[in-house]
Coordinates of C-alpha atoms in Angstrom, one line a residue:
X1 CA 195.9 252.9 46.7
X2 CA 197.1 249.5 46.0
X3 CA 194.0 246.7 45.2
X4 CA 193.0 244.3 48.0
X5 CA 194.2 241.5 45.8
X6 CA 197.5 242.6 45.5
X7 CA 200.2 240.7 47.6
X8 CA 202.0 242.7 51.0
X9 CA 205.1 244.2 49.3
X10 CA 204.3 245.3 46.0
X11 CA 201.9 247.6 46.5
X12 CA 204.6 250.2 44.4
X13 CA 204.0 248.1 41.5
X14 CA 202.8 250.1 38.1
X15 CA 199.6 248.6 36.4
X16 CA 200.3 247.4 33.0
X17 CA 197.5 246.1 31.8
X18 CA 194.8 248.8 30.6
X19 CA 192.0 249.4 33.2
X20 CA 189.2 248.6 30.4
X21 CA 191.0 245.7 29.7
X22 CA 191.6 244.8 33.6
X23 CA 188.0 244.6 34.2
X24 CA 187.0 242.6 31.7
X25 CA 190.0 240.0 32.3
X26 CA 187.5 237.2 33.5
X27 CA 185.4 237.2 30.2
X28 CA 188.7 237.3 28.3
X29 CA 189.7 234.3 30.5
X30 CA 186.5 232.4 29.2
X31 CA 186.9 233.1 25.4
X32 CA 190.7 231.5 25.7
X33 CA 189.7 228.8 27.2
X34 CA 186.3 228.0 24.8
X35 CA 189.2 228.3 22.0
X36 CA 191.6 225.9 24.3
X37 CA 188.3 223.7 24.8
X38 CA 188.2 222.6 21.0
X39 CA 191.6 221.8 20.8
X40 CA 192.2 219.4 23.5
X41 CA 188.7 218.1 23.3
X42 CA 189.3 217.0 19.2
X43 CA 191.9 214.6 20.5
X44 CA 190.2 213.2 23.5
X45 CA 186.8 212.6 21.5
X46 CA 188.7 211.1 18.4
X47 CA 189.9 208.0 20.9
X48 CA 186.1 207.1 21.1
X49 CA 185.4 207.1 17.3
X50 CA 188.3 204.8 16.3
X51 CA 186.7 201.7 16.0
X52 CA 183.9 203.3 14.1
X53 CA 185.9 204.6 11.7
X54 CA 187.4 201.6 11.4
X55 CA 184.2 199.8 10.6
X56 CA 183.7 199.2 6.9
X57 CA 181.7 202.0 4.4
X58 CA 178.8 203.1 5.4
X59 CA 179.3 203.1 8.7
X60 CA 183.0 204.0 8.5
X61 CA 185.8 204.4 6.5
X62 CA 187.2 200.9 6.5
X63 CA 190.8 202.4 7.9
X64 CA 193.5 199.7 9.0
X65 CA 195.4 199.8 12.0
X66 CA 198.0 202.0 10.6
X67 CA 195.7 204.7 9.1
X68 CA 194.2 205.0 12.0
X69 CA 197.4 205.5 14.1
X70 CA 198.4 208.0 11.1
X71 CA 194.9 209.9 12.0
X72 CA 196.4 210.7 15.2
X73 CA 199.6 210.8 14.4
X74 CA 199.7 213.2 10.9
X75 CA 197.7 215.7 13.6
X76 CA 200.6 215.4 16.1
X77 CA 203.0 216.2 14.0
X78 CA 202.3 219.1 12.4
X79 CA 201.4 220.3 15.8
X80 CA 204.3 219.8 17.3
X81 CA 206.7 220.7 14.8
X82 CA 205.0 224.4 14.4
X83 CA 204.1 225.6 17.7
X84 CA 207.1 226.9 18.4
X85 CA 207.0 229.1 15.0
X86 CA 203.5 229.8 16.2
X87 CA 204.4 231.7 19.1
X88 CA 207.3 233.3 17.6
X89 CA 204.8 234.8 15.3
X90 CA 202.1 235.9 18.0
X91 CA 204.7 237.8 19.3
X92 CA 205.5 239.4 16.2
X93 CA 202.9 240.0 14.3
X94 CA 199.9 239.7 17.5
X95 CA 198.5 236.8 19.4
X96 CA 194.7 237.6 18.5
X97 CA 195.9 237.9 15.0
X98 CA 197.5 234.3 15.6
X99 CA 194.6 233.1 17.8
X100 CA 191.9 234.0 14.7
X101 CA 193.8 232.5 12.2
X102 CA 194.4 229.0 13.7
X103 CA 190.7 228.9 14.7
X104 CA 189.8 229.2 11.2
X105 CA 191.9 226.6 9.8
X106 CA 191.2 224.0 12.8
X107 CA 187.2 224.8 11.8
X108 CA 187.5 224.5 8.2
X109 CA 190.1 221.2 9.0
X110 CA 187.3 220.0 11.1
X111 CA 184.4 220.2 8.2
X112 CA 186.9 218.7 5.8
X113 CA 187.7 216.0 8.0
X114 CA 183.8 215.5 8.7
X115 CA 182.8 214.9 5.0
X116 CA 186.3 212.6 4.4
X117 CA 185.6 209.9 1.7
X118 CA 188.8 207.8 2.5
X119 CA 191.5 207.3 5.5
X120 CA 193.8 209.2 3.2
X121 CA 191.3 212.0 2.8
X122 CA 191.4 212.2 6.9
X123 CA 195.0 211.6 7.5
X124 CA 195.2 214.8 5.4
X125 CA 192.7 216.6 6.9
X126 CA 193.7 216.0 10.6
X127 CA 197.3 217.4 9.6
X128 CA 195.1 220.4 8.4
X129 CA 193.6 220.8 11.8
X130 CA 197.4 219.9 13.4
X131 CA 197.9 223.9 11.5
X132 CA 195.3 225.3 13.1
X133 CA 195.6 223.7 16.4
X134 CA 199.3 224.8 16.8
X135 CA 198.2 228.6 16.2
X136 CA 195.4 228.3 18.8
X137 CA 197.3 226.4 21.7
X138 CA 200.5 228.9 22.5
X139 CA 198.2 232.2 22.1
X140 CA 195.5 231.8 24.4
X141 CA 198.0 231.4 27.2
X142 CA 200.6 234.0 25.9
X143 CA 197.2 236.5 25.8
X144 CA 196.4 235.3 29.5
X145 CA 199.9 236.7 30.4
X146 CA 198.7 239.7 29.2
X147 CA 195.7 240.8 30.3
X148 CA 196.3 239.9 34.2
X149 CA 199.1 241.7 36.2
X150 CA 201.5 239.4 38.1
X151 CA 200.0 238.5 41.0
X152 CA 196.8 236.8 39.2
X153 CA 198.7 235.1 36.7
X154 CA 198.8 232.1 39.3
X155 CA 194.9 232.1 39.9
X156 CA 194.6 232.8 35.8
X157 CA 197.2 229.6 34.8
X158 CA 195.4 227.5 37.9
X159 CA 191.9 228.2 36.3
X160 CA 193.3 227.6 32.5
X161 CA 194.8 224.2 34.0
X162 CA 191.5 223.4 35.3
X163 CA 190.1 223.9 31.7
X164 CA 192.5 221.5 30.2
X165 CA 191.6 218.8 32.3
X166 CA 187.7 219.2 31.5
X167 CA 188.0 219.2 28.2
X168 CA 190.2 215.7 28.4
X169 CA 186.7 214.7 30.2
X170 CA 184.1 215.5 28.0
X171 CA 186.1 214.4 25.2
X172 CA 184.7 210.9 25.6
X173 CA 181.3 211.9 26.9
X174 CA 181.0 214.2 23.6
X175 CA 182.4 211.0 21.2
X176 CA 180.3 208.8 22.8
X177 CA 177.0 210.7 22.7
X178 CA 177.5 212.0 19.0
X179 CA 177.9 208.1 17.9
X180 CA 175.0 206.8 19.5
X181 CA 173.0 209.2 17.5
X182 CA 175.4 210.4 14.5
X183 CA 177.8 209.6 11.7
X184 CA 181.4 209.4 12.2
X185 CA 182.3 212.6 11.1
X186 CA 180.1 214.1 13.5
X187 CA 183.2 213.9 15.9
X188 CA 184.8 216.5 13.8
X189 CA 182.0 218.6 12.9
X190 CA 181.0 219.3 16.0
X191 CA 183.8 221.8 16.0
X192 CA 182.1 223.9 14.2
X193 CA 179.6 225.9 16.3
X194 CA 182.3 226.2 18.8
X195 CA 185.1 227.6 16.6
X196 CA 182.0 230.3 15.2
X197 CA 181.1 231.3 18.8
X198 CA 184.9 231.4 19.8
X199 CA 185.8 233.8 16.8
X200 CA 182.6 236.2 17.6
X201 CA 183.7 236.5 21.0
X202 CA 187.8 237.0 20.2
X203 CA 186.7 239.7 17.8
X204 CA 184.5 241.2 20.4
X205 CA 186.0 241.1 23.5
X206 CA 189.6 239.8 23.2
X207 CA 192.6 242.7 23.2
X208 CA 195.5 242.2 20.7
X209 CA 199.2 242.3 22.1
X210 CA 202.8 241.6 20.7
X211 CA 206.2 242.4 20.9
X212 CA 206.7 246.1 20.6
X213 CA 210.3 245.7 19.6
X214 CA 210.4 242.2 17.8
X215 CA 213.9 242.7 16.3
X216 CA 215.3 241.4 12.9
X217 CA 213.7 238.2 11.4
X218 CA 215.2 235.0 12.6
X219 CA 214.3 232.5 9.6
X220 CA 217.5 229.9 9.7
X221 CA 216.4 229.3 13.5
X222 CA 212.8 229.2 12.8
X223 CA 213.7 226.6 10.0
X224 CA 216.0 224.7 12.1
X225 CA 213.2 224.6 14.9
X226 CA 210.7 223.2 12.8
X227 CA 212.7 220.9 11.1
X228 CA 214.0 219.4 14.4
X229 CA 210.9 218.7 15.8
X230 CA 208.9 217.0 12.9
X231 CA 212.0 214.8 12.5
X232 CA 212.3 213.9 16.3
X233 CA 208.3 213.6 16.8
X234 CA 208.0 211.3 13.2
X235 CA 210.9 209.2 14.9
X236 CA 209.3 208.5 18.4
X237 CA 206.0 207.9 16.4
X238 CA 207.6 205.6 14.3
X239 CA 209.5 203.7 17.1
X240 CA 206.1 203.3 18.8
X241 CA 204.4 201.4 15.4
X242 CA 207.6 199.2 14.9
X243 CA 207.8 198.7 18.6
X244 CA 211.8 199.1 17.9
X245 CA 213.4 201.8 18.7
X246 CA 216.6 199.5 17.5
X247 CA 215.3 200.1 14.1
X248 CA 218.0 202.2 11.8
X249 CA 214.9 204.1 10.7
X250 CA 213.9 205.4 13.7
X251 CA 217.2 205.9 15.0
X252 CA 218.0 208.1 12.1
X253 CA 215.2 209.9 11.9
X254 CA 215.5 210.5 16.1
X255 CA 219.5 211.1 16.2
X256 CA 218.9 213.3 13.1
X257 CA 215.8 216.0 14.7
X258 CA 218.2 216.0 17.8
X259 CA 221.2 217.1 16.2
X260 CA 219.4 219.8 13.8
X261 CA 218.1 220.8 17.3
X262 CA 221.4 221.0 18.7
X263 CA 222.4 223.3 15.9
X264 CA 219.1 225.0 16.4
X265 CA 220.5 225.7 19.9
X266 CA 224.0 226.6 18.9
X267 CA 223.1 228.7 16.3
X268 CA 220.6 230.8 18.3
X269 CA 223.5 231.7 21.1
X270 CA 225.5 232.5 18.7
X271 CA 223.2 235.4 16.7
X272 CA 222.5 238.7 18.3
X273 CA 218.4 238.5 17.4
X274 CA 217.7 234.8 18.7
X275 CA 214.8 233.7 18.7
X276 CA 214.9 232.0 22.4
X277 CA 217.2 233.1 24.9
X278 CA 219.0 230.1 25.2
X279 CA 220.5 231.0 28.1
X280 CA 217.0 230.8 30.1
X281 CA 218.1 227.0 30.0
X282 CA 221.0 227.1 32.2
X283 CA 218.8 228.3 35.0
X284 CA 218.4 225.1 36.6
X285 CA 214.2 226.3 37.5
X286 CA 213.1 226.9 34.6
X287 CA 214.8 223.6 33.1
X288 CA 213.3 221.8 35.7
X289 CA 209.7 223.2 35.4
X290 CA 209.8 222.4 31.2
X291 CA 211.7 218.8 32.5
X292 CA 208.9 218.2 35.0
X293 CA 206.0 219.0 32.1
X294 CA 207.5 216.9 29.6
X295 CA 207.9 213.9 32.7
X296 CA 204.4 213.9 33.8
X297 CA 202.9 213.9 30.7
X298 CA 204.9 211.3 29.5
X299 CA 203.6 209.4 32.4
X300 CA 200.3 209.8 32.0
X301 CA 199.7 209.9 28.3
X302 CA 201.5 206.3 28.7
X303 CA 198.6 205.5 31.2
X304 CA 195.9 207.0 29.4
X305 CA 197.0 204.5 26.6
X306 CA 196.6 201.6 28.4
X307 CA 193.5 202.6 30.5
X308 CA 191.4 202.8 27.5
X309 CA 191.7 199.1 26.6
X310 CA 191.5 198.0 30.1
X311 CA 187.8 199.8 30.5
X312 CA 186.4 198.5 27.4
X313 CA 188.2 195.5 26.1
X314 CA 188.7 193.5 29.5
X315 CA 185.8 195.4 31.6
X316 CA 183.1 195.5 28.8
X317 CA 182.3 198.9 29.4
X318 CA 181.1 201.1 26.3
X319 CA 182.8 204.5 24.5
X320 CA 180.5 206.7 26.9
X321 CA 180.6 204.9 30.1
X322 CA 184.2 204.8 29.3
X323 CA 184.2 208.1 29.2
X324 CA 182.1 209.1 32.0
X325 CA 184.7 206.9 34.1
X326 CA 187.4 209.4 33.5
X327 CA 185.3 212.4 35.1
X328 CA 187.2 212.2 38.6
X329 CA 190.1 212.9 36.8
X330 CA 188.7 215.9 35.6
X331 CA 186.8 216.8 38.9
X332 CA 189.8 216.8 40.6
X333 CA 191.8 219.1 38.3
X334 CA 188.7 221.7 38.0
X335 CA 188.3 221.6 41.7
X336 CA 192.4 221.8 43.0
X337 CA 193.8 223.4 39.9
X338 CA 192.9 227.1 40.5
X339 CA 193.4 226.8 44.4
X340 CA 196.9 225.5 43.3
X341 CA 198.6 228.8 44.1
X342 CA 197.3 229.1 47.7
X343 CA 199.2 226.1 48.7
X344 CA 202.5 227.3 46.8
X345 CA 202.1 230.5 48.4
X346 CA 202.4 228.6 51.6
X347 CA 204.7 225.5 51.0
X348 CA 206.4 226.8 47.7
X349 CA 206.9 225.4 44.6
X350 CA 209.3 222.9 45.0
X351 CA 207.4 221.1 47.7
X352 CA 203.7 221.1 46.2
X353 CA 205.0 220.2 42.8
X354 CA 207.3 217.2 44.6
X355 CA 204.5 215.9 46.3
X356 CA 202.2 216.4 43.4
X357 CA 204.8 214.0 41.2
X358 CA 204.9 211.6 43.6
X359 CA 201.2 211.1 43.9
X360 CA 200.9 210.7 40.2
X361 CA 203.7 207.8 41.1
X362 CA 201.6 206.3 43.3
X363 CA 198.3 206.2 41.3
X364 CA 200.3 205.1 38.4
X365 CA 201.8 202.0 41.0
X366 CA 197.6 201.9 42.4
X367 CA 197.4 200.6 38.6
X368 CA 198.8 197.1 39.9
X369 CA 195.4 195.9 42.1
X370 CA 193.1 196.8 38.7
X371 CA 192.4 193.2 37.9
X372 CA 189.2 191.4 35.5
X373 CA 186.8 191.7 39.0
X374 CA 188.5 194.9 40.9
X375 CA 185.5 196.7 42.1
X376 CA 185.3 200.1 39.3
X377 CA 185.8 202.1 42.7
X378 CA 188.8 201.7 42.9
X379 CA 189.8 202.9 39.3
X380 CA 187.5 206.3 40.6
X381 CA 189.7 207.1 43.8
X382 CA 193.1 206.4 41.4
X383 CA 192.0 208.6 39.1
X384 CA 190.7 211.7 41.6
X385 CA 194.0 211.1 43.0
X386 CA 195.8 211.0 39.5
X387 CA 193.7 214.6 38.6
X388 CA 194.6 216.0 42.2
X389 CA 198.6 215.5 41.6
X390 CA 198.5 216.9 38.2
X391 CA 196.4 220.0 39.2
X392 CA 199.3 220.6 41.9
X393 CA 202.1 220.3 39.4
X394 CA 201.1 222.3 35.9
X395 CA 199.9 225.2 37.5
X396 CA 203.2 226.1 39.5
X397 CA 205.7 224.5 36.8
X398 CA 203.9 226.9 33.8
X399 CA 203.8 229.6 36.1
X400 CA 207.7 229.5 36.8
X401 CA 208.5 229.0 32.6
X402 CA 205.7 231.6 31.7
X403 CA 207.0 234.2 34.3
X404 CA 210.7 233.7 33.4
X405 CA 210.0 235.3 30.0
X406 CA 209.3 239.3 29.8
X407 CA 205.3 240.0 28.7
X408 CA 206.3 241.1 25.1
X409 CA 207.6 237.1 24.7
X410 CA 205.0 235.6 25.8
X411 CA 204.2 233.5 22.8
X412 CA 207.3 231.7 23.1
X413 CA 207.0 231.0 26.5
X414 CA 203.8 229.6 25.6
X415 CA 205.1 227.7 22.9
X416 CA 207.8 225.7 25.1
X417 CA 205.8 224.9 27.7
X418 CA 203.1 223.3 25.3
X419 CA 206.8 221.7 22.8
X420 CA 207.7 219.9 25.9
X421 CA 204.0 218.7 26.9
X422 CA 203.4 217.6 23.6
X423 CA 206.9 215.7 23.0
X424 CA 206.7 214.5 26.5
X425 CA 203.4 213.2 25.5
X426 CA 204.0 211.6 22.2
X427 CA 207.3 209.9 23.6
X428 CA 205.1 208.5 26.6
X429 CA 202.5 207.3 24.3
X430 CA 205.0 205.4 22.1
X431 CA 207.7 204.0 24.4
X432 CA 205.0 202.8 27.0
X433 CA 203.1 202.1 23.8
X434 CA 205.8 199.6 22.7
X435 CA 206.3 198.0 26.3
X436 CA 203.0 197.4 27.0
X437 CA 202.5 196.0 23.4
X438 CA 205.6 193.7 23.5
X439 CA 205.1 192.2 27.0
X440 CA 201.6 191.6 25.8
X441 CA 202.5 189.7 22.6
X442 CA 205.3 187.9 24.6
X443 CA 202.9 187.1 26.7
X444 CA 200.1 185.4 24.2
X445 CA 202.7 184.0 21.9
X446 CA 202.3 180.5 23.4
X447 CA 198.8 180.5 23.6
X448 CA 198.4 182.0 19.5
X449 CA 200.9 178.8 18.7
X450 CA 198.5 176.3 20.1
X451 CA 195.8 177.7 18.3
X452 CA 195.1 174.9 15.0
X453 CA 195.5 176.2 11.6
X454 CA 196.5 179.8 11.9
X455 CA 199.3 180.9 9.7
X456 CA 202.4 183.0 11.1
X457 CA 200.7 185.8 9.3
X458 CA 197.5 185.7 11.0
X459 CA 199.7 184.9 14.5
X460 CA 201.7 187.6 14.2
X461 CA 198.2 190.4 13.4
X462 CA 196.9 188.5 16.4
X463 CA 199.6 189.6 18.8
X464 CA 199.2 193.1 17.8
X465 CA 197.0 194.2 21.0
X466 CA 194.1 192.6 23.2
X467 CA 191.4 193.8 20.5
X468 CA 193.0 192.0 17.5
X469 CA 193.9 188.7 20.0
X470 CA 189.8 189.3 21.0
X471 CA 188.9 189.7 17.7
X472 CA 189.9 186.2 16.2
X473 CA 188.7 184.9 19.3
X474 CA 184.9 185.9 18.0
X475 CA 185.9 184.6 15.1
X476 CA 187.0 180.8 16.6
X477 CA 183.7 181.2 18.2
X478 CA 183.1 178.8 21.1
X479 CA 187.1 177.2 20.5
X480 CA 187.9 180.9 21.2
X481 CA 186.9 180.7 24.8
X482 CA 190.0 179.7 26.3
X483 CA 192.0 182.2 24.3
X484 CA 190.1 185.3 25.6
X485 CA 190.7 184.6 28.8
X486 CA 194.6 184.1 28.1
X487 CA 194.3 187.5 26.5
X488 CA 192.6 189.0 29.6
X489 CA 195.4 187.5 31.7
X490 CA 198.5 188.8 29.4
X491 CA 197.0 192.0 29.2
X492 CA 196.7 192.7 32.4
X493 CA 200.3 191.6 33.1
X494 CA 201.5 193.9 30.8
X495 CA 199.5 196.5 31.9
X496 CA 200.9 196.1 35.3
X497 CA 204.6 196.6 33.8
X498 CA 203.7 199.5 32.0
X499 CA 202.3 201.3 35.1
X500 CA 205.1 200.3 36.5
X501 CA 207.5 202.0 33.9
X502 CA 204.6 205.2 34.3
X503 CA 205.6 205.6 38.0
X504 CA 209.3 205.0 37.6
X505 CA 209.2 208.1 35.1
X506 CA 207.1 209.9 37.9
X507 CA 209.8 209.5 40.5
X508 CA 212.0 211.0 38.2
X509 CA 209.9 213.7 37.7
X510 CA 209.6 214.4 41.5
X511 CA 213.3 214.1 41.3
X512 CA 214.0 217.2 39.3
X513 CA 211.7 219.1 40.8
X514 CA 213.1 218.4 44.1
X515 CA 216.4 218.8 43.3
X516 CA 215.9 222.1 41.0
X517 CA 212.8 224.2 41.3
X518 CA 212.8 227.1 43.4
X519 CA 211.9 226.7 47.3
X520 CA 209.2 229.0 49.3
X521 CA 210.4 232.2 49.4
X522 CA 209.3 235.0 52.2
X523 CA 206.3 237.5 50.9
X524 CA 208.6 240.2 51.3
X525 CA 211.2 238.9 49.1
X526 CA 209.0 238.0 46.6
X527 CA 207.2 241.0 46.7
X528 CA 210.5 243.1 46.2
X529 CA 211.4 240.6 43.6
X530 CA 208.1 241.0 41.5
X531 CA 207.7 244.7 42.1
X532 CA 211.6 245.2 40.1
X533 CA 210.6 242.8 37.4
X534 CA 207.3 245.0 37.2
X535 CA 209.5 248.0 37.3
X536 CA 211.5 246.7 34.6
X537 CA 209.0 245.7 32.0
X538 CA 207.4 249.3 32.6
X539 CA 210.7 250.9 31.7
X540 CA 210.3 248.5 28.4

């Protein structure tokens, strides 16, 4: 007798999961996402300790600018250039396996990063913690596919979604909390106890899975893969510290990642043991469900940039109320993220996500009333809003990539939707990066050339962002006056034109989607359609 939870029309379905490891699916559901929770949360909480660290021995490590950017940056790039071979190898040699093994190195990454003695000492160390992370991310979600049949992988992704966004929350709230009381490092360290509780539960509870039949090796594509993607991510990083993606450097480094990924590509549909069916790309949903990840998070990782200055260099407001100020955009993905699946059941996927895209457009076009005495309200109700359009577009857009791939290649699946999140990401972060930082300095140029005395030297560091234009304003003391509030004022200009660049990208996410993701198909259509896939991987 089919289950009450199972959807009309595929009651003929076979069970593949293992009954003892059916049962206990919720539990396994929470250990994935304590082990997501450090990940994501390590970024978020890092954004809080910058200035600290910043702040000369004792107190911090006396890191300029550009070490600091290289703290975030040396982490990004080793994550994004390997999480593609990490789920190639969960699904080869099992995701557990995988899962242990970047939790160790992100903990032991996290300890060394904690006792650092120099900014070079934590540019390594965060690249050590990139390794880990890039194991961790691809397998909790490739093991999620794999210990819920079909019809709960919706509910499963919506809750995992929900997760994400939390851990983006207390980011901040965590930071700010540890450095009213702690060190610097104790950012980092506070890793630890989570990564020990994480690995005694994934011993305990979590199931091992993998590709019965992984085929021959695949090492030229593997190489190409990870060679493309460190060069591509170190060129859009690089283009967002010059500020110039003109610059021969970063156009070489770009054009050079995309072409060894075009040979990546070539050369995989070419071989008869790829490692990524290729072909999956010439379907035009699931290009348009890994399109409309990298879109939105290129939109709001570009937002997310700006808003952090906005809250605490031209409203005032510390690290932790900073963070605190974000919760609605949590709230709002924990609360609509996990009933995401009820709405595409009844509207389909191309609709919710559509509409999901074009609130995020117009939250990121609310950005243009935020002004030096909009009442803090109204950043609230943009970011609830922000948090309900995203919970209403991962869910269904990692649903369709995740459930395009057969179980046993999970980790692959896994791994592109979190390659296209992450490059979406980085590319936001440095192209709205470098318009929000040139409209700014063009912007305060005038007013730094009035200023008496300063050398093109010190005019040029000024220009660099609001905090460094503040910063020699302390330093003019009472003279300084007048150029903080010309700071305020071409800041928030060019905050305005860099929400507006956010929402353009948004439109063009709810674009693709519109035009290419899948419509609302019948329940009994669906249900035939999911009970022959089921079929299928039963036979396999």
């Amino acid at each position: 007798m089919a289950s009450s939870s199972t959807p009309a029309g595929i009651t003929d379905a076979p069970r593949l999961v293992p009954e003892h490891i059916h049962r206990r699916r919720w539990v396994i559901l929470s250990v994935l996402m304590l082990s997501l929770l450090i990940v994501v949360l390590d970024n978020s909480i890092l954004n809080v300790a910058m200035k600290t660290i910043a702040t000369p021995a004792p107190t911090g490590l006396g890191a300029t600018q550009s070490q600091l950017e290289w703290a975030i940056n040396s982490y990004t790039l080793v994550f994004a250039g390997l999480l593609f071979t990490s789920g190639l190898l969960g699904d080869r040699l099992g995701r557990k396996k995988v899962l242990i093994f970047g939790l160790v190195v992100f903990g032991a990454g996290s300890v060394l990063a904690a006792v650092a003695g120099s900014p070079g000492q934590l540019i390594a160390f965060r690249a050590v913690m990139g390794l880990g992370g890039a194991f961790v991310m691809p397998a909790t979600l490739a093991i999620l596919m794999n210990v819920f049949e079909r019809d709960e992988q919706p509910k499963a992704i919506g809750i995992w979604a929900g997760g994400v966004g939390l851990a983006i929350a207390i980011g901040p709230i965590a930071g700010g909390l540890l450095l009213d009381h702690f060190w610097w490092g104790s950012v980092f360290l506070v890793n630890v106890p989570i990564v020990l509780v994480a690995l005694a539960a994934m011993v305990l509870l979590v199931p091992d899975s993998k590709n019965p039949r992984p085929g021959k090796l695949d090492p030229v594509g593997v190489l190409l893969s990870v060679v493309g993607l460190v060069l591509l991510v170190y060129g859009i990083i690089k283009g967002g510290q010059l500020a110039d993606f003109t610059d021969p450097q970063v156009l070489g480094t770009v054009l050079g990642g995309l072409l060894v990924l075009v040979g990546f590509v070539l050369y995989e549909k070419r071989i008869d043991h790829p490692s990524i069916d290729v072909d999956l790309f010439r379907k035009p949903a699931f290009s348009a469900a890994v399109g409309a990840i990298a879109l939105v998070f290129f939109a709001l990782m570009g937002v997310t940039f700006f808003v952090v200055f906005y809250v605490q260099s031209v409203r005032g407001f510390t690290p932790l109320q900073a963070g605190l100020l974000i919760l609605p955009l949590a709230a709002a993905q924990m609360i609509f993220a996990p009933r995401a699946r009820h709405v595409v059941d009844r509207f389909g996927s191309r609709v919710v996500c559509t509409v999901g895209m074009l609130l995020v457009a117009a939250t990121m076009s609310g950005f243009l009333l935020l002004d030096t005495d909009t009442p803090i309200w109204v950043l609230e109700v943009l970011f609830f809003v922000q948090g309900t359009g995203m919970a209403h577009i991962m869910p269904p857009v990692t649903v369709s990539i995740m459930q395009a791939l057969p179980r046993e290649k999970a980790g692959s699946g896994s791994a592109l939707n979190n390659t296209f999140r992450q490059v979406g990401g980085t590319l936001g972060v440095a192209v709205l990066g470098s318009l929000l930082s040139t409209v700014y300095r063009d912007g305060i140029e005038g007013t730094l050339r009035s200023v008496p005395g300063l050398t093109e030297a010190a005019r040029h560091a000024a220009g660099e962002s609001i905090e460094a234009t503040l910063g020699l304003a302390r330093i003019l003391g009472p003279a300084g006056q007048a150029l903080k509030g010309d700071a305020t004022a071409a800041f928030i200009h060019a905050m305005h034109v860099t929400a507006l660049g956010s929402a353009a990208i948004a439109v063009l996410g709810a674009v693709v989607v519109a035009a290419f993701l899948p419509g609302r198909m019948g329940n009994d259509a669906r249900g035939t359609g999911r009970a022959k896939q089921e079929k299928a991987e039963a036979r396999t």
